[in-house]
Coordinates of C-alpha atoms in Angstrom, one line a residue:
X1 CA -20.6 -15.4 -8.9
X2 CA -21.7 -17.5 -5.9
X3 CA -20.6 -17.2 -2.3
X4 CA -20.1 -20.3 -0.1
X5 CA -18.9 -20.2 3.5
X6 CA -15.7 -22.0 4.4
X7 CA -15.0 -23.7 7.7
X8 CA -13.2 -21.5 10.3
X9 CA -9.5 -21.6 9.6
X10 CA -6.6 -22.3 11.9
X11 CA -5.0 -19.7 14.2
X12 CA -2.9 -18.7 11.2
X13 CA -5.9 -17.0 9.5
X14 CA -9.3 -15.9 10.8
X15 CA -12.3 -17.1 9.0
X16 CA -12.9 -16.0 5.5
X17 CA -15.8 -16.7 3.1
X18 CA -14.9 -18.0 -0.4
X19 CA -16.2 -16.7 -3.7
X20 CA -15.8 -19.3 -6.4
X21 CA -15.5 -18.4 -10.1
X22 CA -13.2 -21.1 -11.4
X23 CA -11.1 -23.5 -9.3
X24 CA -8.0 -21.4 -10.0
X25 CA -9.5 -18.0 -9.1
X26 CA -11.2 -18.4 -5.7
X27 CA -11.4 -15.2 -3.7
X28 CA -11.9 -14.8 0.1
X29 CA -13.8 -12.1 1.8
X30 CA -12.0 -10.3 4.6
X31 CA -13.7 -9.9 8.0
X32 CA -12.8 -7.1 10.5
X33 CA -12.3 -9.5 13.4
X34 CA -11.0 -6.9 15.8
X35 CA -14.1 -4.7 15.3
X36 CA -17.0 -7.2 15.2
X37 CA -18.0 -6.1 18.7
X38 CA -19.4 -2.9 17.1
X39 CA -22.7 -3.0 15.1
X40 CA -22.2 -2.7 11.4
X41 CA -23.5 0.8 11.1
X42 CA -20.9 1.9 13.8
X43 CA -18.1 0.2 12.0
X44 CA -19.1 1.9 8.7
X45 CA -19.2 5.3 10.5
X46 CA -15.8 5.0 12.0
X47 CA -14.4 3.6 8.8
X48 CA -15.6 6.6 6.8
X49 CA -14.2 9.0 9.4
X50 CA -10.7 7.4 9.2
X51 CA -10.8 7.1 5.4
X52 CA -11.7 10.7 5.0
X53 CA -9.1 11.7 7.6
X54 CA -6.4 9.8 5.7
X55 CA -7.4 11.5 2.5
X56 CA -7.2 14.9 4.2
X57 CA -3.6 14.3 5.3
X58 CA -2.6 14.8 1.6
X59 CA -3.9 18.4 1.8
X60 CA -2.3 19.2 5.2
X61 CA 0.5 21.4 3.7
X62 CA -2.2 23.9 2.9
X63 CA -2.4 24.6 6.7
X64 CA 0.9 26.4 6.5
X65 CA -0.7 29.0 4.2
X66 CA -3.7 29.4 6.5
X67 CA -1.2 30.3 9.3
X68 CA 0.2 33.1 7.1
X69 CA -3.1 35.0 7.0
X70 CA -2.9 37.8 9.7
X71 CA -6.7 38.5 9.7
X72 CA -7.4 34.9 10.7
X73 CA -5.1 35.2 13.8
X74 CA -7.1 38.2 14.9
X75 CA -10.5 36.7 14.3
X76 CA -9.8 33.1 15.3
X77 CA -6.7 33.0 17.5
X78 CA -7.7 29.7 19.2
X79 CA -8.2 28.0 15.8
X80 CA -4.9 29.3 14.5
X81 CA -3.1 28.4 17.7
X82 CA -4.5 24.8 17.5
X83 CA -3.4 24.4 13.9
X84 CA 0.1 25.7 14.8
X85 CA 0.3 23.4 17.8
X86 CA -0.9 20.4 15.8
X87 CA 1.7 21.0 13.0
X88 CA 4.5 21.4 15.6
X89 CA 3.5 18.2 17.3
X90 CA 3.5 16.3 14.0
X91 CA 7.1 17.2 13.4
X92 CA 8.3 16.8 17.0
X93 CA 6.8 13.4 17.7
X94 CA 9.1 10.5 16.8
X95 CA 8.1 8.4 13.9
X96 CA 7.4 5.1 15.6
X97 CA 5.2 2.1 14.7
X98 CA 1.9 1.8 16.5
X99 CA 0.7 -1.8 16.3
X100 CA -2.9 -1.0 17.2
X101 CA -3.1 1.4 14.2
X102 CA -2.8 -1.5 11.8
X103 CA -6.3 -2.6 12.9
X104 CA -7.8 0.6 11.5
X105 CA -7.7 -0.9 8.0
X106 CA -9.9 -3.7 9.1
X107 CA -12.8 -1.2 9.3
X108 CA -12.2 -0.5 5.6
X109 CA -12.8 -4.1 4.5
X110 CA -16.6 -3.6 4.5
X111 CA -16.5 -0.2 2.8
X112 CA -14.5 -1.6 -0.1
X113 CA -15.8 -5.2 0.0
X114 CA -12.3 -6.4 0.2
X115 CA -11.4 -9.8 -1.1
X116 CA -8.1 -11.7 -1.3
X117 CA -6.9 -14.8 -3.2
X118 CA -5.1 -16.5 -0.4
X119 CA -6.8 -19.5 1.4
X120 CA -6.1 -20.2 5.0
X121 CA -3.9 -23.1 3.9
X122 CA -1.9 -20.9 1.6
X123 CA -1.4 -18.4 4.3
X124 CA -0.1 -21.1 6.6
X125 CA 2.3 -22.3 3.8
X126 CA 3.5 -18.7 3.3
X127 CA 4.2 -18.3 7.0
X128 CA 6.2 -21.6 7.0
X129 CA 8.2 -20.7 4.0
X130 CA 9.0 -17.2 5.4
X131 CA 11.0 -18.9 8.1
X132 CA 13.7 -19.6 5.5
X133 CA 12.9 -16.9 2.9
X134 CA 13.0 -13.1 3.2
X135 CA 10.4 -11.4 1.0
X136 CA 9.8 -8.1 -0.7
X137 CA 6.1 -7.7 -1.5
X138 CA 5.9 -5.4 -4.5
X139 CA 2.3 -4.0 -4.9
X140 CA 0.8 -2.3 -7.9
X141 CA -0.8 0.0 -8.7
X142 CA 0.0 2.9 -6.4
X143 CA -3.1 4.9 -7.1
X144 CA -3.5 8.6 -6.1
X145 CA -4.2 8.0 -2.4
X146 CA -2.8 4.5 -1.6
X147 CA -5.6 3.1 0.5
X148 CA -4.4 -0.3 -0.4
X149 CA -1.3 0.3 1.8
X150 CA -3.5 0.6 4.8
X151 CA -5.6 -2.4 3.8
X152 CA -2.4 -4.5 3.3
X153 CA -1.1 -3.5 6.8
X154 CA -4.4 -4.5 8.3
X155 CA -4.7 -7.8 6.3
X156 CA -1.1 -8.8 6.9
X157 CA -1.2 -8.0 10.7
X158 CA -4.5 -9.9 11.0
X159 CA -4.2 -12.9 8.8
X160 CA -0.5 -13.6 8.6
X161 CA 0.0 -14.8 12.2
X162 CA 0.9 -18.3 13.0
X163 CA 0.0 -20.4 16.1
X164 CA 3.7 -20.5 16.9
X165 CA 3.9 -16.7 17.1
X166 CA 5.3 -16.2 13.6
X167 CA 4.2 -13.2 11.7
X168 CA 4.9 -11.7 8.2
X169 CA 4.6 -8.0 9.1
X170 CA 7.9 -6.3 8.5
X171 CA 8.5 -2.7 7.3
X172 CA 7.3 -0.4 4.6
X173 CA 8.7 2.4 2.4
X174 CA 7.4 5.7 1.2
X175 CA 8.8 8.5 -0.9
X176 CA 11.2 10.8 1.0
X177 CA 8.9 13.7 0.4
X178 CA 6.3 12.1 2.6
X179 CA 8.6 12.6 5.6
X180 CA 7.9 16.4 5.3
X181 CA 4.1 16.2 5.0
X182 CA 2.5 16.8 8.4
X183 CA 0.2 14.1 9.8
X184 CA 0.8 11.9 6.8
X185 CA 4.4 11.4 8.0
X186 CA 3.0 10.2 11.3
X187 CA 0.6 7.8 9.7
X188 CA 3.6 6.3 7.8
X189 CA 5.5 6.0 11.0
X190 CA 2.6 4.2 12.7
X191 CA 2.8 1.7 9.8
X192 CA 6.6 1.2 10.2
X193 CA 7.2 2.9 6.8
X194 CA 10.5 4.7 6.3
X195 CA 12.5 6.1 3.3
X196 CA 12.2 4.3 0.0
X197 CA 15.8 5.2 -0.9
X198 CA 18.1 2.3 -1.8
X199 CA 20.5 2.6 1.2
X200 CA 17.9 2.5 4.1
X201 CA 16.0 -0.3 2.3
X202 CA 19.2 -2.3 2.0
X203 CA 20.1 -1.7 5.6
X204 CA 16.6 -2.7 6.8
X205 CA 16.8 -6.0 4.8
X206 CA 20.4 -6.9 5.9
X207 CA 20.5 -5.6 9.5
X208 CA 16.8 -6.2 10.1
X209 CA 16.4 -2.9 12.0
X210 CA 14.6 0.2 10.9
X211 CA 14.1 3.4 13.0
X212 CA 10.3 3.2 13.1
X213 CA 10.3 -0.4 14.5
X214 CA 12.5 0.4 17.4
X215 CA 14.1 -2.8 18.7
X216 CA 11.7 -5.1 16.8
X217 CA 13.4 -7.5 14.4
X218 CA 12.1 -6.8 10.9
X219 CA 12.5 -9.2 8.0
X220 CA 10.2 -8.5 5.1
X221 CA 9.6 -5.3 3.0
X222 CA 6.4 -4.0 1.6
X223 CA 6.6 -1.4 -1.1
X224 CA 4.6 0.3 -3.9
X225 CA 7.4 0.4 -6.6
X226 CA 5.3 2.4 -9.1
X227 CA 5.6 5.4 -6.7
X228 CA 4.7 8.9 -7.8
X229 CA 4.9 7.9 -11.5
X230 CA 1.8 5.7 -11.2
X231 CA -0.2 8.6 -9.8
X232 CA -0.3 10.1 -13.3
X233 CA -1.5 6.9 -14.7
X234 CA -4.3 6.5 -12.1
X235 CA -7.8 6.9 -13.4
X236 CA -11.0 4.7 -13.0
X237 CA -10.8 1.7 -15.2
X238 CA -7.1 1.9 -15.9
X239 CA -4.7 -1.0 -15.2
X240 CA -1.3 0.7 -15.9
X241 CA 1.8 0.0 -13.8
X242 CA 5.3 1.5 -14.0
X243 CA 8.0 -1.2 -13.9
X244 CA 9.3 -1.7 -17.4
X245 CA 12.5 0.3 -16.8
X246 CA 12.6 0.0 -13.0
X247 CA 15.3 -2.4 -11.9
X248 CA 16.5 -1.0 -8.6
X249 CA 14.1 -3.1 -6.6
X250 CA 15.1 -6.2 -8.5
X251 CA 18.8 -5.4 -7.8
X252 CA 17.9 -4.9 -4.1
X253 CA 16.3 -8.3 -4.0
X254 CA 19.4 -10.0 -5.4
X255 CA 21.9 -8.1 -3.3
X256 CA 19.9 -8.8 0.0
X257 CA 19.0 -12.4 -1.0
X258 CA 15.3 -11.5 -0.8
X259 CA 12.6 -13.0 -3.0
X260 CA 10.2 -10.6 -4.9
X261 CA 6.5 -11.3 -4.4
X262 CA 4.1 -9.7 -6.9
X263 CA 0.9 -8.2 -5.7
X264 CA -1.9 -6.5 -7.7
X265 CA -4.9 -4.6 -6.3
X266 CA -8.0 -4.5 -8.5
X267 CA -9.8 -1.3 -7.8
X268 CA -6.7 0.5 -6.8
X269 CA -7.1 3.1 -9.5
X270 CA -10.9 3.5 -9.1
X271 CA -11.0 5.5 -5.9
X272 CA -10.8 9.0 -7.6
X273 CA -11.0 10.9 -10.8
X274 CA -7.7 12.4 -11.7
X275 CA -6.9 15.7 -13.5
X276 CA -3.2 14.9 -14.0
X277 CA -3.6 11.7 -16.1
X278 CA -0.8 10.8 -18.4
X279 CA -2.4 12.3 -21.5
X280 CA -3.6 15.5 -19.7
X281 CA -2.2 19.0 -19.6
X282 CA -1.8 19.0 -15.9
X283 CA 0.4 15.9 -16.0
X284 CA 2.7 17.6 -18.5
X285 CA 2.8 20.7 -16.3
X286 CA 3.7 18.6 -13.2
X287 CA 6.4 16.7 -15.0
X288 CA 7.9 19.9 -16.5
X289 CA 8.3 21.4 -13.1
X290 CA 9.0 18.0 -11.4
X291 CA 6.0 18.2 -9.2
X292 CA 4.4 15.0 -7.9
X293 CA 1.0 16.7 -7.5
X294 CA -2.4 16.4 -9.0
X295 CA -6.0 17.5 -8.5
X296 CA -8.3 14.7 -7.7
X297 CA -11.9 14.2 -6.5
X298 CA -14.3 11.5 -5.5
X299 CA -17.8 11.5 -4.2
X300 CA -19.6 14.9 -4.3
X301 CA -16.5 16.4 -5.9
X302 CA -14.7 16.0 -2.6
X303 CA -11.6 14.0 -1.5
X304 CA -14.0 11.3 -0.4
X305 CA -13.2 8.1 -2.4
X306 CA -15.6 6.2 -4.5
X307 CA -16.2 2.6 -3.2
X308 CA -14.9 0.1 -5.8
X309 CA -14.7 -3.5 -4.8
X310 CA -11.0 -4.0 -3.8
X311 CA -9.5 -7.4 -4.7
X312 CA -5.9 -7.9 -3.5
X313 CA -4.2 -10.8 -5.2
X314 CA -0.8 -12.0 -4.0
X315 CA 1.5 -14.3 -6.0
X316 CA 4.1 -16.8 -4.9
X317 CA 7.6 -15.4 -4.1
X318 CA 10.0 -15.6 -7.1
X319 CA 13.3 -17.4 -6.4
X320 CA 16.4 -15.4 -7.3
X321 CA 18.7 -16.5 -10.0
X322 CA 21.7 -18.5 -8.7
X323 CA 24.9 -16.5 -8.8
X324 CA 28.5 -17.7 -8.0
X325 CA 29.9 -16.3 -4.8
X326 CA 32.3 -14.0 -6.5
X327 CA 30.1 -13.0 -9.5
X328 CA 31.2 -10.5 -12.0
X329 CA 29.2 -7.2 -12.6
X330 CA 28.1 -8.7 -15.9
X331 CA 26.7 -11.8 -14.2
X332 CA 24.9 -9.7 -11.7
X333 CA 23.4 -7.5 -14.4
X334 CA 22.2 -10.6 -16.3
X335 CA 20.6 -11.9 -13.1
X336 CA 18.8 -8.5 -12.7
X337 CA 17.5 -8.7 -16.2
X338 CA 16.3 -12.3 -15.7
X339 CA 14.5 -11.6 -12.4
X340 CA 13.0 -8.4 -13.8
X341 CA 11.5 -10.2 -16.7
X342 CA 10.3 -13.0 -14.4
X343 CA 8.5 -10.5 -12.1
X344 CA 6.7 -8.8 -15.1
X345 CA 5.7 -12.3 -16.3
X346 CA 4.4 -13.3 -12.9
X347 CA 2.4 -10.2 -12.2
X348 CA 0.8 -10.5 -15.7
X349 CA -0.1 -14.1 -15.0
X350 CA -1.5 -13.1 -11.6
X351 CA -3.6 -10.3 -13.2
X352 CA -5.0 -12.6 -15.9
X353 CA -5.9 -15.3 -13.5
X354 CA -8.0 -13.2 -11.2
X355 CA -9.3 -10.3 -13.4
X356 CA -12.7 -12.0 -14.1
X357 CA -13.2 -13.0 -10.5
X358 CA -12.4 -9.4 -9.4
X359 CA -15.0 -8.0 -11.8
X360 CA -12.7 -6.9 -14.7
X361 CA -13.1 -9.7 -17.3
X362 CA -12.0 -7.6 -20.3
X363 CA -9.2 -5.7 -18.6
X364 CA -5.7 -5.7 -19.9
X365 CA -2.6 -4.9 -17.8
X366 CA -0.1 -2.4 -19.3
X367 CA 3.4 -2.3 -18.0
X368 CA 5.1 0.9 -18.9

């Protein structure tokens, strides 16, 4: 694989360097434009602090058990008081987007050697087409800790900005349970992510307003449709996504006149080892008791991720099937089936086109 520099792009996209494998699978290296004023070692240090901090939010419910230990209140009252105050603030603070927070993910580009498949020209075309098309970016896989969601927020906010002020960044979605997890709920709020339930998603796409965005007009949706189910399929080297029997997002696209846009993240399952894999006893235990939990570990046996190369590949938006104005339920169901099959076909094509360039030449995508 050879690397050649490209000329600086237009205002629609900061400069990227191109890695050429074949003419149809060129990748572009992301640059942390907002953080280049820091020396590289400082960027890496801050990146690891924020990456580890994000990982630890998934363990934050354990703090409630810490507060229940009377002896700790006697020995470390200030520590316990600080924990209690932090938890209270997490639930009292309103869940609102924080635009600056999106730039944090730029620091992670260098840790994960992040590349994308969109050229500056393609980004400009996407921004232009988005003036007439509303999009739902559906990203796979979910992974255990979805670092790719933070990376997408940073990438979208940084690169998808036009000279005319146009921008692609819309709103996101997370499982309702996330809203009860201290600190993680705030991070999702900072990223304009709300409930992944059908009704609020439909309202966001039709009314163009979501609570986390305040008065900002939102248009496009970002979502990881594999959700919790893909956590149990996540292990290094796997390329399994859950979509075969998931048609709610497809129906949402049709009912809101939105176009689905497939996205796959190579490396998205390589951050951690996973105890609750699909064929493991812990996965069966979790499913039996309907628990979306697992035990995972990375470097040094800690919740510090491994550092795979992350390659995010984004496909073209898929036009919806044409339906008559007063379509019957049968016609709508047929359209859902058609679009669902088209999405699976397109993400498979996207995967096969870029897998060699991403470093997985022999990988096979499994849709379950």
